[in-house]
CSV table of C-alpha atoms in Angstrom, one decimal:
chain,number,residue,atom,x,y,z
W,1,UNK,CA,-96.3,-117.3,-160.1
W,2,UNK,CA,-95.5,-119.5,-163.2
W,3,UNK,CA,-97.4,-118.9,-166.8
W,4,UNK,CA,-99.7,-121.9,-166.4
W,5,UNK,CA,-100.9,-120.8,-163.1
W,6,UNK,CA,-101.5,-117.1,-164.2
W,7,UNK,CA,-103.6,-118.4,-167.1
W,8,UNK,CA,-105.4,-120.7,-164.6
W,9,UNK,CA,-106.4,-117.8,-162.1
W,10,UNK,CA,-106.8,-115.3,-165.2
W,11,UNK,CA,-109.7,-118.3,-166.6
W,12,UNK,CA,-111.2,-118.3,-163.1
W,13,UNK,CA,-111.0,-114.7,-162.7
W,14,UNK,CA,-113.1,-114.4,-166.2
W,15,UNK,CA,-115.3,-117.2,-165.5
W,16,UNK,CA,-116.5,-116.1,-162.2
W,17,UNK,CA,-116.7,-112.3,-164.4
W,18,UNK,CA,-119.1,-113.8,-167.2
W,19,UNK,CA,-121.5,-114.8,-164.0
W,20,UNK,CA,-121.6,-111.1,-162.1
W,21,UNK,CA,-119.0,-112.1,-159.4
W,22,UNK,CA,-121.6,-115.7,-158.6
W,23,UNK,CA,-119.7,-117.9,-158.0
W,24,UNK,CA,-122.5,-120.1,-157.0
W,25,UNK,CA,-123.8,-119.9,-160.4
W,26,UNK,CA,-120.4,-120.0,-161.9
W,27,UNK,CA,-119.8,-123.6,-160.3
W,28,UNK,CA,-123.5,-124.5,-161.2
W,29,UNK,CA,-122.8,-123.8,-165.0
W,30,UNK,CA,-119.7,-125.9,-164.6
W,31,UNK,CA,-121.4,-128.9,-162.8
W,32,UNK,CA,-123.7,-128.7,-165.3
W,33,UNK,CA,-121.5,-129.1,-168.8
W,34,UNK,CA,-119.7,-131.7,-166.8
W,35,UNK,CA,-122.6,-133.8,-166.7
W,36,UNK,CA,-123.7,-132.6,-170.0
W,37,UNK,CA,-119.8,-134.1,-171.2
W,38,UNK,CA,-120.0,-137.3,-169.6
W,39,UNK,CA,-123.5,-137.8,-171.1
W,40,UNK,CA,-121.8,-137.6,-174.3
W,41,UNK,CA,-118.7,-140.1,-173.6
W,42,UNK,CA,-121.6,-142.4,-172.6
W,43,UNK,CA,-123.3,-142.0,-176.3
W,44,UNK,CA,-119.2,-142.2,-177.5
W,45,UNK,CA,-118.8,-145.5,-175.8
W,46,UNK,CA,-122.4,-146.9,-176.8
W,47,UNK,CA,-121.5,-145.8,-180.7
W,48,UNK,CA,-117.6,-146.8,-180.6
W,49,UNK,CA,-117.4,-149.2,-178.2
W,50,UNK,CA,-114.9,-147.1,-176.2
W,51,UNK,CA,-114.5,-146.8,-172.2
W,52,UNK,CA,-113.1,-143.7,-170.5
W,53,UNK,CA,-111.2,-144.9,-167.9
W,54,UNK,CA,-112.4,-142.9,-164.2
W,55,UNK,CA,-110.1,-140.8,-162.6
W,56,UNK,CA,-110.4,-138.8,-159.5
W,57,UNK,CA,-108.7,-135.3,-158.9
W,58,UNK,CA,-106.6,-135.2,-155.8
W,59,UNK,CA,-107.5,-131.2,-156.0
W,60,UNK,CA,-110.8,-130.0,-154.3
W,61,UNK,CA,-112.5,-127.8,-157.0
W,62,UNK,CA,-113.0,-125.2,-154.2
W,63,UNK,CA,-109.5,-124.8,-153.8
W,64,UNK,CA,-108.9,-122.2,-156.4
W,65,UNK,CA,-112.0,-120.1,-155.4
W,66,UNK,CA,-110.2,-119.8,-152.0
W,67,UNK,CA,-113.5,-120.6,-150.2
């Protein structure tokens, strides 16, 4: 396993810690600042006039948890 997936698992692995091993609520917390971030590139691009351009992610967010 490289570095950058170590780190990536040892994040997860700490994440999913920080919630009591619930990963339910671990994914909730997460669904949750994303919508809380996107909120705020809204507000960015009202302000500034600037437009994040979507992406998708080819990756399930599942995948990691091994679910």
């Amino acid at each position: 396993m490289n570095e950058t997936a170590r780190k990536h698992d040892d994040d997860v692995e700490r994440l999913i810690a920080e919630h009591n091993g619930d990963v339910q609520a671990a994914i909730t917390v997460l669904l949750s600042e994303r919508s809380f971030l996107m909120k705020e590139l809204e507000y960015a691009s009202l302000a500034m006039g600037y437009v994040p351009i979507p992406q998708t992610i080819d990756v399930s967010p599942f995948e990691f948890l091994n679910i």
